[in-house]
Amino acid sequence: MNTPEAAGEPRPAGEPGPGDGALGDWPPHVLEENGALLLARLRRHFERLRETPVRVPSTPVRVRTLLDGEPPAEPEDFETVLADTFRHVVPHLVQWNHPGFHAYLPNSSSGPGILAETLAAALNPNAMLWHTSPAASALEETVLRWLAGLAGYPPDAEAVLLSGASSATFTALAAARDALPGLDIRERGLAGRADLPVLRVYTSDQAHSSVDKAAIALGAGLANVVRLPTDSSYRLRPGVLDAALRADRAGGMLPLAVVATLGTTAVGALDPVPRLAEVCARHGVWLHVDAAYGGLWRATDTPRDVLPAIDAADSVVVNPHKTLFTPMHASALYCRRRGALAGAFRLVPEILRTDDAGGPTDFMDRSLELGRGFRALKIWWLIRCFGTRGIAARMERLLGLAEELRRRVLAAPGWELTADAVLPVVCLRHLPPGVGRQETDAFNARLLDRVNAIGDVFLSHAVLRDGYTLRVAFGNLHSRAEDVDQVWWRLRGAAAGEF
Ligand code: PLP
């Protein structure tokens, strides 16, 4: 038999031994070889990214046909699997890391984040308890403190990393519900209780749908999400909130929480958090701030003075995976009412009891999640590899690109900005001469389709108070000045009927 032992050589570490057959994992040297193949593909991918389409038009039938099939009974060679992935999967993804991606709120990843995800998967620690992965928990504490520093929230707040802002807002509102005195919903539930008042959640007409989802999941119900009208800059108005709280209290309803937004999804509007906090304090209502998009821009110089402070909020979510070049699933929830998250979620089955009780942090106590991956690593690597100054400089560049596009729109006849904003989301539209509002909306919707069909930039839209608007968001680590030229050229060309 042709084995290292038969040849009188030592077996390389990690190689399967006699009798192991092929039932183990790839031996470490194969992992290294295959990893090198992947990294080589990634190098080519990133080197050519600018020249590849950000989005290829395709149909569900076509994509499914490419990817449908039966699972192979016999092992396949990794090179083949990798080649198939880059042939059939990658081209049919939308390239969120593409410099021409300006849709929604972009979240681009970065070298440190990409490699950290690989290491986290390789080590695969479960950060549910301190006991099950002390350094993963300790690192989570550290990065949460660092992010709190960047966002301007108390560093000693109770905090946890979650998969996203939707999950964080649900978690915060669960803590708010648990903090309502005398209801004991955690223990007794909601069903069949005549003693429970109607629970209401207050937010703006611009707030993200995750607020509605949290109200659904927490039993408050969609009908009890009070979406208040915003001001001319799409901000929640403290006076309007105050009046709504008063009226509902007088009607026997119980405010569960107010959700303010720092950086709304459509236009990046900034609710006046300190003044809203005063209203909430007067009414004894929990204030949660969805700063998923807006919270971390405080790391930069430019908007620091105009970004409302968030430190008076009871809870806050910020998303490194939106603004900090971190791969998906990196959201940080903070709660200055220490113990409130654990009050809502701590539940320790016997199998997870440890002698550490009351000592170090057990992050499973702070949300619905039990098994938890090593999210802290990618944020730690990113902040260490870029430095806070480097991160700020990258974010400043994005702000500058948005400012440049705004300047061009303002200077171009037949174009207008549809919202004023500090954050790098540019809302704009073309005003074809001599047509009414409905035709203008339809024209801009067609314009979006035409621009996106070309494939070198990818934009999205929103519907605002006075109609349909195009959105160009800058959030991509790879975007540069030439990307402003490109998107502006495409928009103007499409409006002029050139494409
Ligand atoms: N809040 C705001 C303001 C958002 O724009 C979004 C998503 O775009 C969310 C919350 C939800 O974020 P996630 O995808 O992390 O759940």
Short mmCIF file of C-alpha atoms and ligand atoms in Angstrom, two decimals:
data_model
loop_
_atom_site.label_atom_id
_atom_site.label_comp_id
_atom_site.label_asym_id
_atom_site.label_seq_id
_atom_site.Cartn_x
_atom_site.Cartn_y
_atom_site.Cartn_z
CA MET A 1 0.00 0.00 0.00
CA ASN A 2 1.30 3.40 -0.91
CA THR A 3 1.15 5.12 2.51
CA PRO A 4 3.77 7.29 4.17
CA GLU A 5 4.30 4.50 6.75
CA ALA A 6 4.82 1.90 4.00
CA ALA A 7 7.38 4.22 2.44
CA GLY A 8 9.04 4.60 5.84
CA GLU A 9 8.11 8.30 6.09
CA PRO A 10 6.30 10.00 8.97
CA ARG A 11 2.64 10.75 8.25
CA PRO A 12 2.11 14.52 7.83
CA ALA A 13 0.26 16.04 10.78
CA GLY A 14 -3.50 15.95 10.27
CA GLU A 15 -3.41 13.30 7.49
CA PRO A 16 -5.97 10.52 7.96
CA GLY A 17 -4.39 7.38 9.41
CA PRO A 18 -4.89 3.77 8.30
CA GLY A 19 -8.55 2.89 8.59
CA ASP A 20 -9.67 6.55 8.53
CA GLY A 21 -10.37 6.27 4.82
CA ALA A 22 -11.92 9.42 3.43
CA LEU A 23 -14.28 9.93 6.35
CA GLY A 24 -12.48 12.84 7.95
CA ASP A 25 -12.18 16.45 6.87
CA TRP A 26 -9.70 17.66 4.31
CA PRO A 27 -6.22 17.25 5.77
CA PRO A 28 -4.69 20.61 6.75
CA HIS A 29 -2.38 20.74 3.74
CA VAL A 30 -5.38 20.26 1.42
CA LEU A 31 -7.21 23.02 3.27
CA GLU A 32 -4.20 25.24 2.63
CA GLU A 33 -4.01 24.29 -1.06
CA ASN A 34 -7.73 24.82 -1.62
CA GLY A 35 -7.63 28.02 0.39
CA ALA A 36 -4.86 29.27 -1.89
CA LEU A 37 -7.04 28.46 -4.92
CA LEU A 38 -9.89 30.46 -3.41
CA LEU A 39 -7.66 33.42 -2.54
CA ALA A 40 -6.26 33.42 -6.07
CA ARG A 41 -9.82 33.54 -7.45
CA LEU A 42 -10.66 36.34 -5.06
CA ARG A 43 -7.64 38.30 -6.15
CA ARG A 44 -8.78 38.05 -9.78
CA HIS A 45 -12.36 38.84 -8.73
CA PHE A 46 -11.36 42.05 -6.98
CA GLU A 47 -8.86 43.09 -9.63
CA ARG A 48 -11.56 42.84 -12.32
CA LEU A 49 -14.53 43.91 -10.24
CA ARG A 50 -14.74 47.39 -11.72
CA GLU A 51 -14.99 45.95 -15.22
CA THR A 52 -17.63 43.35 -14.36
CA PRO A 53 -21.34 44.17 -14.16
CA VAL A 54 -22.67 45.10 -10.76
CA ARG A 55 -25.83 43.22 -11.66
CA VAL A 56 -26.64 40.93 -14.55
CA PRO A 57 -30.28 40.88 -15.62
CA SER A 58 -31.52 37.31 -15.33
CA THR A 59 -34.71 35.42 -14.72
CA PRO A 60 -35.51 33.08 -11.83
CA VAL A 61 -35.86 30.25 -14.35
CA ARG A 62 -32.38 30.85 -15.75
CA VAL A 63 -30.69 31.06 -12.36
CA ARG A 64 -32.52 28.02 -11.03
CA THR A 65 -31.70 26.04 -14.14
CA LEU A 66 -28.04 26.77 -13.63
CA LEU A 67 -28.09 25.74 -10.00
CA ASP A 68 -30.73 23.10 -9.71
CA GLY A 69 -29.70 19.46 -9.62
CA GLU A 70 -29.36 16.45 -7.39
CA PRO A 71 -26.71 16.26 -4.65
CA PRO A 72 -23.65 14.31 -5.80
CA ALA A 73 -23.32 10.91 -4.15
CA GLU A 74 -19.57 10.88 -4.68
CA PRO A 75 -17.14 13.58 -3.57
CA GLU A 76 -16.27 16.24 -6.10
CA ASP A 77 -12.98 17.91 -6.60
CA PHE A 78 -12.82 21.34 -4.92
CA GLU A 79 -11.34 22.94 -8.02
CA THR A 80 -14.46 21.92 -9.95
CA VAL A 81 -16.76 23.17 -7.21
CA LEU A 82 -14.90 26.47 -7.11
CA ALA A 83 -14.94 26.84 -10.88
CA ASP A 84 -18.70 26.15 -10.95
CA THR A 85 -19.23 28.71 -8.21
CA PHE A 86 -17.46 31.43 -10.15
CA ARG A 87 -19.15 30.37 -13.40
CA HIS A 88 -22.74 29.90 -12.24
CA VAL A 89 -23.19 31.59 -8.87
CA VAL A 90 -21.00 34.68 -8.64
CA PRO A 91 -22.16 36.29 -11.93
CA HIS A 92 -25.78 35.97 -10.82
CA LEU A 93 -25.26 37.65 -7.50
CA VAL A 94 -25.66 41.39 -7.20
CA GLN A 95 -22.11 42.56 -6.52
CA TRP A 96 -22.59 44.43 -3.24
CA ASN A 97 -18.84 45.03 -3.09
CA HIS A 98 -18.80 46.67 -6.53
CA PRO A 99 -17.76 50.35 -6.61
CA GLY A 100 -20.86 51.06 -8.73
CA PHE A 101 -23.26 49.65 -6.14
CA HIS A 102 -25.26 52.62 -4.82
CA ALA A 103 -28.61 50.99 -4.03
CA TYR A 104 -30.42 50.76 -0.69
CA LEU A 105 -27.85 51.32 2.07
CA PRO A 106 -24.71 49.69 0.73
CA ASN A 107 -22.78 47.37 2.96
CA SER A 108 -19.37 46.56 1.60
CA SER A 109 -16.95 44.19 3.21
CA SER A 110 -13.17 44.47 3.37
CA GLY A 111 -10.00 42.39 3.44
CA PRO A 112 -9.76 42.15 7.24
CA GLY A 113 -13.43 41.24 7.49
CA ILE A 114 -13.20 38.59 4.76
CA LEU A 115 -10.23 36.88 6.39
CA ALA A 116 -11.70 37.16 9.87
CA GLU A 117 -14.83 35.33 8.68
CA THR A 118 -12.58 32.50 7.49
CA LEU A 119 -10.73 32.25 10.79
CA ALA A 120 -13.99 32.45 12.76
CA ALA A 121 -15.39 29.58 10.68
CA ALA A 122 -12.18 27.59 11.11
CA LEU A 123 -12.19 27.89 14.90
CA ASN A 124 -15.99 27.86 15.09
CA PRO A 125 -16.28 28.92 18.74
CA ASN A 126 -19.72 29.27 20.22
CA ALA A 127 -19.86 32.54 22.14
CA MET A 128 -22.99 31.70 24.10
CA LEU A 129 -21.32 31.56 27.51
CA TRP A 130 -18.05 32.91 28.83
CA HIS A 131 -17.35 29.30 29.81
CA THR A 132 -17.71 28.06 26.19
CA SER A 133 -15.32 30.61 24.66
CA PRO A 134 -13.77 33.10 27.08
CA ALA A 135 -11.73 35.03 24.51
CA ALA A 136 -14.67 35.33 22.10
CA SER A 137 -16.74 36.84 24.91
CA ALA A 138 -13.90 39.08 26.07
CA LEU A 139 -13.33 40.28 22.51
CA GLU A 140 -17.04 40.95 22.13
CA GLU A 141 -16.88 43.15 25.24
CA THR A 142 -13.89 44.98 23.79
CA VAL A 143 -15.33 45.68 20.35
CA LEU A 144 -18.67 46.69 21.86
CA ARG A 145 -16.82 49.23 23.99
CA TRP A 146 -14.85 50.48 20.97
CA LEU A 147 -18.00 50.85 18.87
CA ALA A 148 -19.78 52.63 21.73
CA GLY A 149 -16.87 55.07 21.77
CA LEU A 150 -17.23 55.70 18.03
CA ALA A 151 -21.01 56.16 18.31
CA GLY A 152 -20.96 58.27 21.48
CA TYR A 153 -22.90 55.90 23.74
CA PRO A 154 -21.90 55.06 27.34
CA PRO A 155 -19.18 52.39 27.10
CA ASP A 156 -20.45 50.56 30.18
CA ALA A 157 -23.93 49.95 28.72
CA GLU A 158 -25.25 46.40 28.61
CA ALA A 159 -24.52 45.35 25.03
CA VAL A 160 -24.48 42.46 22.60
CA LEU A 161 -23.56 41.75 18.98
CA LEU A 162 -26.48 40.50 16.91
CA SER A 163 -27.09 39.46 13.32
CA GLY A 164 -28.76 42.70 12.28
CA ALA A 165 -30.63 45.81 13.30
CA SER A 166 -34.00 44.11 12.90
CA SER A 167 -33.06 41.56 15.49
CA ALA A 168 -31.58 44.31 17.69
CA THR A 169 -34.72 46.46 17.59
CA PHE A 170 -36.84 43.44 18.45
CA THR A 171 -34.51 42.68 21.36
CA ALA A 172 -34.58 46.28 22.62
CA LEU A 173 -38.37 46.47 22.46
CA ALA A 174 -38.64 43.12 24.25
CA ALA A 175 -36.54 44.63 27.05
CA ALA A 176 -38.77 47.73 27.01
CA ARG A 177 -41.86 45.53 27.29
CA ASP A 178 -40.33 43.60 30.14
CA ALA A 179 -39.52 46.87 31.91
CA LEU A 180 -43.18 47.97 31.97
CA PRO A 181 -44.11 47.85 35.64
CA GLY A 182 -46.76 45.45 36.93
CA LEU A 183 -47.52 43.58 33.67
CA ASP A 184 -45.25 40.56 34.11
CA ILE A 185 -45.66 39.61 30.44
CA ARG A 186 -42.50 37.52 30.51
CA GLU A 187 -44.08 35.16 33.02
CA ARG A 188 -47.78 35.36 32.27
CA GLY A 189 -47.81 36.13 28.52
CA LEU A 190 -50.42 38.23 26.71
CA ALA A 191 -53.20 35.84 25.81
CA GLY A 192 -56.47 35.85 27.73
CA ARG A 193 -55.58 38.77 29.96
CA ALA A 194 -58.28 41.35 30.54
CA ASP A 195 -55.92 43.38 32.74
CA LEU A 196 -53.57 44.33 29.89
CA PRO A 197 -53.91 47.75 28.26
CA VAL A 198 -53.25 48.26 24.57
CA LEU A 199 -49.47 48.59 24.08
CA ARG A 200 -48.34 51.26 21.62
CA VAL A 201 -45.04 51.89 19.80
CA TYR A 202 -44.35 55.38 18.43
CA THR A 203 -42.09 56.10 15.53
CA SER A 204 -41.90 58.26 12.42
CA ASP A 205 -43.48 57.74 9.03
CA GLN A 206 -39.90 57.14 7.79
CA ALA A 207 -38.93 54.43 10.29
CA HIS A 208 -37.72 51.06 9.10
CA SER A 209 -40.14 48.15 8.80
CA SER A 210 -38.18 46.32 11.51
CA VAL A 211 -40.15 48.41 14.03
CA ASP A 212 -43.38 46.95 12.65
CA LYS A 213 -41.93 43.46 12.73
CA ALA A 214 -40.90 43.88 16.35
CA ALA A 215 -44.45 45.01 17.22
CA ILE A 216 -45.83 41.92 15.46
CA ALA A 217 -43.47 39.56 17.26
CA LEU A 218 -44.01 41.17 20.67
CA GLY A 219 -47.78 41.01 20.50
CA ALA A 220 -48.36 44.77 20.32
CA GLY A 221 -49.75 44.37 16.81
CA LEU A 222 -49.23 46.37 13.64
CA ALA A 223 -52.26 48.55 14.37
CA ASN A 224 -50.48 49.83 17.46
CA VAL A 225 -47.42 51.12 15.67
CA VAL A 226 -48.10 54.84 15.61
CA ARG A 227 -46.26 56.32 12.64
CA LEU A 228 -46.09 60.03 13.24
CA PRO A 229 -45.80 62.59 10.42
CA THR A 230 -42.34 64.08 9.99
CA ASP A 231 -41.11 67.60 9.31
CA SER A 232 -39.85 68.95 6.00
CA SER A 233 -36.53 67.14 6.54
CA TYR A 234 -38.29 63.86 7.32
CA ARG A 235 -37.51 64.07 11.05
CA LEU A 236 -39.74 63.01 13.91
CA ARG A 237 -41.16 66.10 15.63
CA PRO A 238 -40.91 66.18 19.44
CA GLY A 239 -44.14 68.20 19.78
CA VAL A 240 -46.07 65.72 17.64
CA LEU A 241 -44.70 62.85 19.71
CA ASP A 242 -45.61 64.60 22.94
CA ALA A 243 -49.19 65.16 21.76
CA ALA A 244 -49.57 61.54 20.64
CA LEU A 245 -48.31 60.22 23.97
CA ARG A 246 -50.66 62.51 25.88
CA ALA A 247 -53.67 61.54 23.79
CA ASP A 248 -53.01 57.82 24.08
CA ARG A 249 -52.43 57.98 27.82
CA ALA A 250 -55.71 59.86 28.17
CA GLY A 251 -57.35 57.09 26.13
CA GLY A 252 -56.04 54.38 28.47
CA MET A 253 -53.31 53.05 26.19
CA LEU A 254 -49.85 52.18 27.41
CA PRO A 255 -46.79 53.41 25.50
CA LEU A 256 -44.34 50.53 25.16
CA ALA A 257 -41.56 52.50 23.50
CA VAL A 258 -40.63 55.30 21.14
CA VAL A 259 -38.29 54.40 18.27
CA ALA A 260 -36.28 57.28 16.82
CA THR A 261 -34.08 56.86 13.77
CA LEU A 262 -30.62 58.23 13.13
CA GLY A 263 -30.21 57.80 9.41
CA THR A 264 -33.55 56.77 7.93
CA THR A 265 -33.50 54.18 5.18
CA ALA A 266 -34.92 56.35 2.41
CA VAL A 267 -33.09 59.66 2.87
CA GLY A 268 -30.77 59.30 5.88
CA ALA A 269 -32.82 61.71 8.03
CA LEU A 270 -31.67 62.35 11.58
CA ASP A 271 -34.36 62.45 14.27
CA PRO A 272 -33.59 64.99 17.03
CA VAL A 273 -32.74 62.37 19.64
CA PRO A 274 -31.92 64.66 22.63
CA ARG A 275 -35.24 66.50 22.34
CA LEU A 276 -37.14 63.24 21.83
CA ALA A 277 -35.36 61.87 24.90
CA GLU A 278 -36.69 64.79 26.93
CA VAL A 279 -40.24 64.01 25.81
CA CYS A 280 -39.77 60.33 26.61
CA ALA A 281 -38.34 61.13 30.04
CA ARG A 282 -41.37 63.35 30.81
CA HIS A 283 -43.72 60.52 29.89
CA GLY A 284 -41.60 57.75 31.42
CA VAL A 285 -41.33 55.96 28.07
CA TRP A 286 -38.42 53.88 26.79
CA LEU A 287 -36.54 55.50 23.89
CA HIS A 288 -34.87 53.17 21.43
CA VAL A 289 -32.73 54.68 18.67
CA ASP A 290 -32.36 52.85 15.39
CA ALA A 291 -28.94 54.24 14.50
CA ALA A 292 -28.22 51.24 12.28
CA TYR A 293 -27.16 53.49 9.43
CA GLY A 294 -26.44 56.83 11.08
CA GLY A 295 -24.80 55.94 14.39
CA LEU A 296 -21.24 55.34 13.34
CA TRP A 297 -20.79 58.45 11.18
CA ARG A 298 -19.89 60.18 14.43
CA ALA A 299 -16.48 58.58 13.89
CA THR A 300 -15.85 61.19 11.18
CA ASP A 301 -15.25 64.91 11.60
CA THR A 302 -17.72 66.19 9.06
CA PRO A 303 -21.13 65.31 10.48
CA ARG A 304 -20.10 65.06 14.13
CA ASP A 305 -21.44 68.50 14.88
CA VAL A 306 -24.74 67.93 13.15
CA LEU A 307 -25.36 64.36 14.26
CA PRO A 308 -27.70 64.40 17.23
CA ALA A 309 -26.17 62.80 20.33
CA ILE A 310 -27.65 59.41 21.21
CA ASP A 311 -26.36 58.96 24.74
CA ALA A 312 -29.70 59.81 26.37
CA ALA A 313 -31.51 56.92 24.66
CA ASP A 314 -32.41 53.85 26.69
CA SER A 315 -31.21 51.59 23.90
CA VAL A 316 -29.44 52.04 20.60
CA VAL A 317 -28.48 49.88 17.66
CA VAL A 318 -25.56 50.62 15.31
CA ASN A 319 -24.59 48.44 12.35
CA PRO A 320 -20.92 47.91 11.55
CA HIS A 321 -22.17 45.87 8.59
CA LYS A 322 -23.73 48.99 7.09
CA THR A 323 -21.11 51.66 7.56
CA LEU A 324 -17.94 50.05 8.88
CA PHE A 325 -16.95 47.83 5.93
CA THR A 326 -17.69 44.70 7.93
CA PRO A 327 -19.21 41.62 6.28
CA MET A 328 -22.90 40.94 6.95
CA HIS A 329 -24.22 40.01 10.36
CA ALA A 330 -22.56 42.58 12.55
CA SER A 331 -24.94 44.73 14.53
CA ALA A 332 -24.36 46.13 18.01
CA LEU A 333 -27.18 46.68 20.49
CA TYR A 334 -26.64 48.84 23.57
CA CYS A 335 -28.86 49.39 26.58
CA ARG A 336 -27.96 51.93 29.23
CA ARG A 337 -30.49 50.39 31.64
CA ARG A 338 -28.08 47.71 32.77
CA GLY A 339 -29.76 44.37 33.41
CA ALA A 340 -32.75 45.12 31.20
CA LEU A 341 -31.66 42.85 28.33
CA ALA A 342 -30.86 40.01 30.71
CA GLY A 343 -34.11 40.70 32.57
CA ALA A 344 -35.98 39.92 29.38
CA PHE A 345 -33.88 37.08 28.01
CA ARG A 346 -31.87 35.31 30.70
CA LEU A 347 -32.98 31.70 30.98
CA VAL A 348 -30.36 29.09 31.80
CA PRO A 349 -31.10 25.43 31.19
CA GLU A 350 -29.35 23.00 33.53
CA ILE A 351 -26.96 21.81 30.84
CA LEU A 352 -25.53 25.33 30.51
CA ARG A 353 -25.14 26.10 34.21
CA THR A 354 -21.60 27.04 35.17
CA ASP A 355 -19.76 28.19 38.24
CA ASP A 356 -19.19 31.54 36.50
CA ALA A 357 -22.67 32.80 37.46
CA GLY A 358 -22.59 36.48 38.37
CA GLY A 359 -19.07 36.76 36.98
CA PRO A 360 -18.10 37.26 33.36
CA THR A 361 -20.56 38.04 30.58
CA ASP A 362 -22.71 35.27 29.15
CA PHE A 363 -23.90 36.85 25.91
CA MET A 364 -26.67 34.28 25.42
CA ASP A 365 -28.46 36.09 28.29
CA ARG A 366 -28.94 39.26 26.24
CA SER A 367 -31.08 38.16 23.29
CA LEU A 368 -33.03 35.25 21.77
CA GLU A 369 -29.82 33.78 20.38
CA LEU A 370 -28.31 30.82 22.17
CA GLY A 371 -25.62 29.50 19.84
CA ARG A 372 -23.65 32.52 18.68
CA GLY A 373 -20.77 32.76 16.22
CA PHE A 374 -17.57 34.76 16.64
CA ARG A 375 -18.87 38.09 15.26
CA ALA A 376 -16.46 40.13 17.33
CA LEU A 377 -13.40 38.91 15.45
CA LYS A 378 -14.19 40.62 12.14
CA ILE A 379 -14.89 43.94 13.85
CA TRP A 380 -11.73 43.65 15.94
CA TRP A 381 -9.58 42.87 12.88
CA LEU A 382 -11.20 45.64 10.88
CA ILE A 383 -10.64 48.30 13.53
CA ARG A 384 -7.09 47.11 14.19
CA CYS A 385 -6.12 46.82 10.52
CA PHE A 386 -7.61 50.16 9.41
CA GLY A 387 -7.36 52.08 12.72
CA THR A 388 -10.07 54.48 13.84
CA ARG A 389 -8.40 57.29 11.87
CA GLY A 390 -8.27 55.12 8.76
CA ILE A 391 -11.92 54.19 9.14
CA ALA A 392 -12.88 57.82 9.60
CA ALA A 393 -10.88 58.82 6.50
CA ARG A 394 -12.64 56.16 4.42
CA MET A 395 -16.03 57.33 5.65
CA GLU A 396 -15.07 60.96 4.97
CA ARG A 397 -14.30 60.00 1.40
CA LEU A 398 -17.80 58.59 0.99
CA LEU A 399 -19.30 61.78 2.41
CA GLY A 400 -17.21 63.74 -0.09
CA LEU A 401 -18.41 61.64 -3.04
CA ALA A 402 -22.05 62.26 -2.06
CA GLU A 403 -21.34 65.97 -1.67
CA GLU A 404 -19.81 66.10 -5.13
CA LEU A 405 -22.87 64.44 -6.68
CA ARG A 406 -25.15 66.87 -4.82
CA ARG A 407 -23.15 69.79 -6.20
CA ARG A 408 -23.59 68.50 -9.73
CA VAL A 409 -27.32 67.93 -9.32
CA LEU A 410 -27.80 71.43 -7.92
CA ALA A 411 -25.92 72.94 -10.83
CA ALA A 412 -27.77 70.96 -13.53
CA PRO A 413 -30.92 72.43 -15.05
CA GLY A 414 -33.83 69.97 -15.00
CA TRP A 415 -32.55 68.11 -11.96
CA GLU A 416 -33.34 68.50 -8.29
CA LEU A 417 -32.42 67.09 -4.93
CA THR A 418 -35.51 65.66 -3.24
CA ALA A 419 -34.21 65.63 0.33
CA ASP A 420 -31.51 67.50 2.19
CA ALA A 421 -29.16 65.12 3.92
CA VAL A 422 -25.90 64.98 5.77
CA LEU A 423 -25.22 61.30 5.29
CA PRO A 424 -24.08 60.01 1.91
CA VAL A 425 -27.48 59.17 0.43
CA VAL A 426 -28.30 61.46 -2.47
CA CYS A 427 -32.00 61.65 -3.34
CA LEU A 428 -32.62 63.22 -6.71
CA ARG A 429 -34.85 63.21 -9.73
CA HIS A 430 -35.10 64.54 -13.21
CA LEU A 431 -37.86 67.02 -14.01
CA PRO A 432 -38.69 66.59 -17.66
CA PRO A 433 -39.97 69.94 -18.93
CA GLY A 434 -43.70 70.49 -19.14
CA VAL A 435 -44.93 67.29 -17.48
CA GLY A 436 -46.98 66.81 -14.31
CA ARG A 437 -46.25 64.96 -11.11
CA GLN A 438 -47.46 61.54 -12.21
CA GLU A 439 -45.54 61.63 -15.46
CA THR A 440 -42.44 62.81 -13.59
CA ASP A 441 -42.72 59.81 -11.28
CA ALA A 442 -43.16 57.42 -14.18
CA PHE A 443 -40.28 59.03 -16.10
CA ASN A 444 -37.90 58.61 -13.16
CA ALA A 445 -39.00 55.01 -12.60
CA ARG A 446 -38.19 54.26 -16.26
CA LEU A 447 -34.91 56.13 -15.90
CA LEU A 448 -33.95 53.88 -12.98
CA ASP A 449 -34.72 50.76 -15.01
CA ARG A 450 -32.69 52.03 -17.94
CA VAL A 451 -29.67 52.90 -15.82
CA ASN A 452 -29.77 49.61 -13.91
CA ALA A 453 -30.11 47.61 -17.13
CA ILE A 454 -26.70 48.83 -18.31
CA GLY A 455 -25.01 47.08 -15.42
CA ASP A 456 -22.12 49.35 -14.45
CA VAL A 457 -24.01 51.10 -11.64
CA PHE A 458 -26.90 49.92 -9.52
CA LEU A 459 -29.33 52.37 -7.94
CA SER A 460 -32.61 52.10 -6.07
CA HIS A 461 -35.60 54.33 -5.39
CA ALA A 462 -37.93 55.55 -2.66
CA VAL A 463 -41.29 57.23 -2.63
CA LEU A 464 -41.22 60.41 -0.60
CA ARG A 465 -43.87 62.94 0.32
CA ASP A 466 -43.83 64.56 -3.09
CA GLY A 467 -43.27 61.53 -5.20
CA TYR A 468 -40.87 59.06 -6.65
CA THR A 469 -37.20 59.67 -6.04
CA LEU A 470 -33.98 58.10 -7.22
CA ARG A 471 -31.40 57.28 -4.58
CA VAL A 472 -27.63 57.15 -4.99
CA ALA A 473 -26.01 55.93 -1.78
CA PHE A 474 -22.25 55.93 -1.29
CA GLY A 475 -21.09 53.26 1.14
CA ASN A 476 -18.71 51.19 -0.79
CA LEU A 477 -15.10 50.90 0.26
CA HIS A 478 -14.05 50.73 -3.40
CA SER A 479 -15.98 53.79 -4.65
CA ARG A 480 -13.87 56.71 -5.89
CA ALA A 481 -14.31 60.05 -7.66
CA GLU A 482 -14.66 58.31 -11.01
CA ASP A 483 -17.74 56.54 -9.68
CA VAL A 484 -19.46 59.89 -9.21
CA ASP A 485 -18.64 60.67 -12.84
CA GLN A 486 -19.97 57.30 -13.92
CA VAL A 487 -23.29 57.47 -12.09
CA TRP A 488 -23.93 61.08 -13.08
CA TRP A 489 -23.06 60.33 -16.70
CA ARG A 490 -25.47 57.37 -16.71
CA LEU A 491 -28.29 59.35 -15.11
CA ARG A 492 -27.95 62.29 -17.47
CA GLY A 493 -27.53 60.03 -20.49
CA ALA A 494 -30.63 58.01 -19.60
CA ALA A 495 -32.63 61.21 -19.03
CA ALA A 496 -31.53 62.46 -22.45
CA GLY A 497 -32.62 59.18 -24.05
CA GLU A 498 -29.06 58.14 -24.91
CA PHE A 499 -29.32 54.68 -23.33
N1 PLP B 1 -32.89 50.23 10.35
C1 PLP B 1 -32.62 50.96 9.26
C2 PLP B 1 -32.67 52.46 9.34
C3 PLP B 1 -32.32 50.32 8.07
O1 PLP B 1 -32.08 51.04 6.96
C4 PLP B 1 -32.28 48.90 8.03
C5 PLP B 1 -31.94 48.20 6.79
O2 PLP B 1 -31.62 48.76 5.79
C6 PLP B 1 -32.57 48.20 9.20
C7 PLP B 1 -32.87 48.90 10.34
C8 PLP B 1 -32.53 46.71 9.23
O3 PLP B 1 -31.20 46.31 9.22
P1 PLP B 1 -30.74 44.80 9.21
O4 PLP B 1 -30.71 44.39 7.79
O5 PLP B 1 -29.39 44.84 9.86
O6 PLP B 1 -31.72 44.01 10.02
#
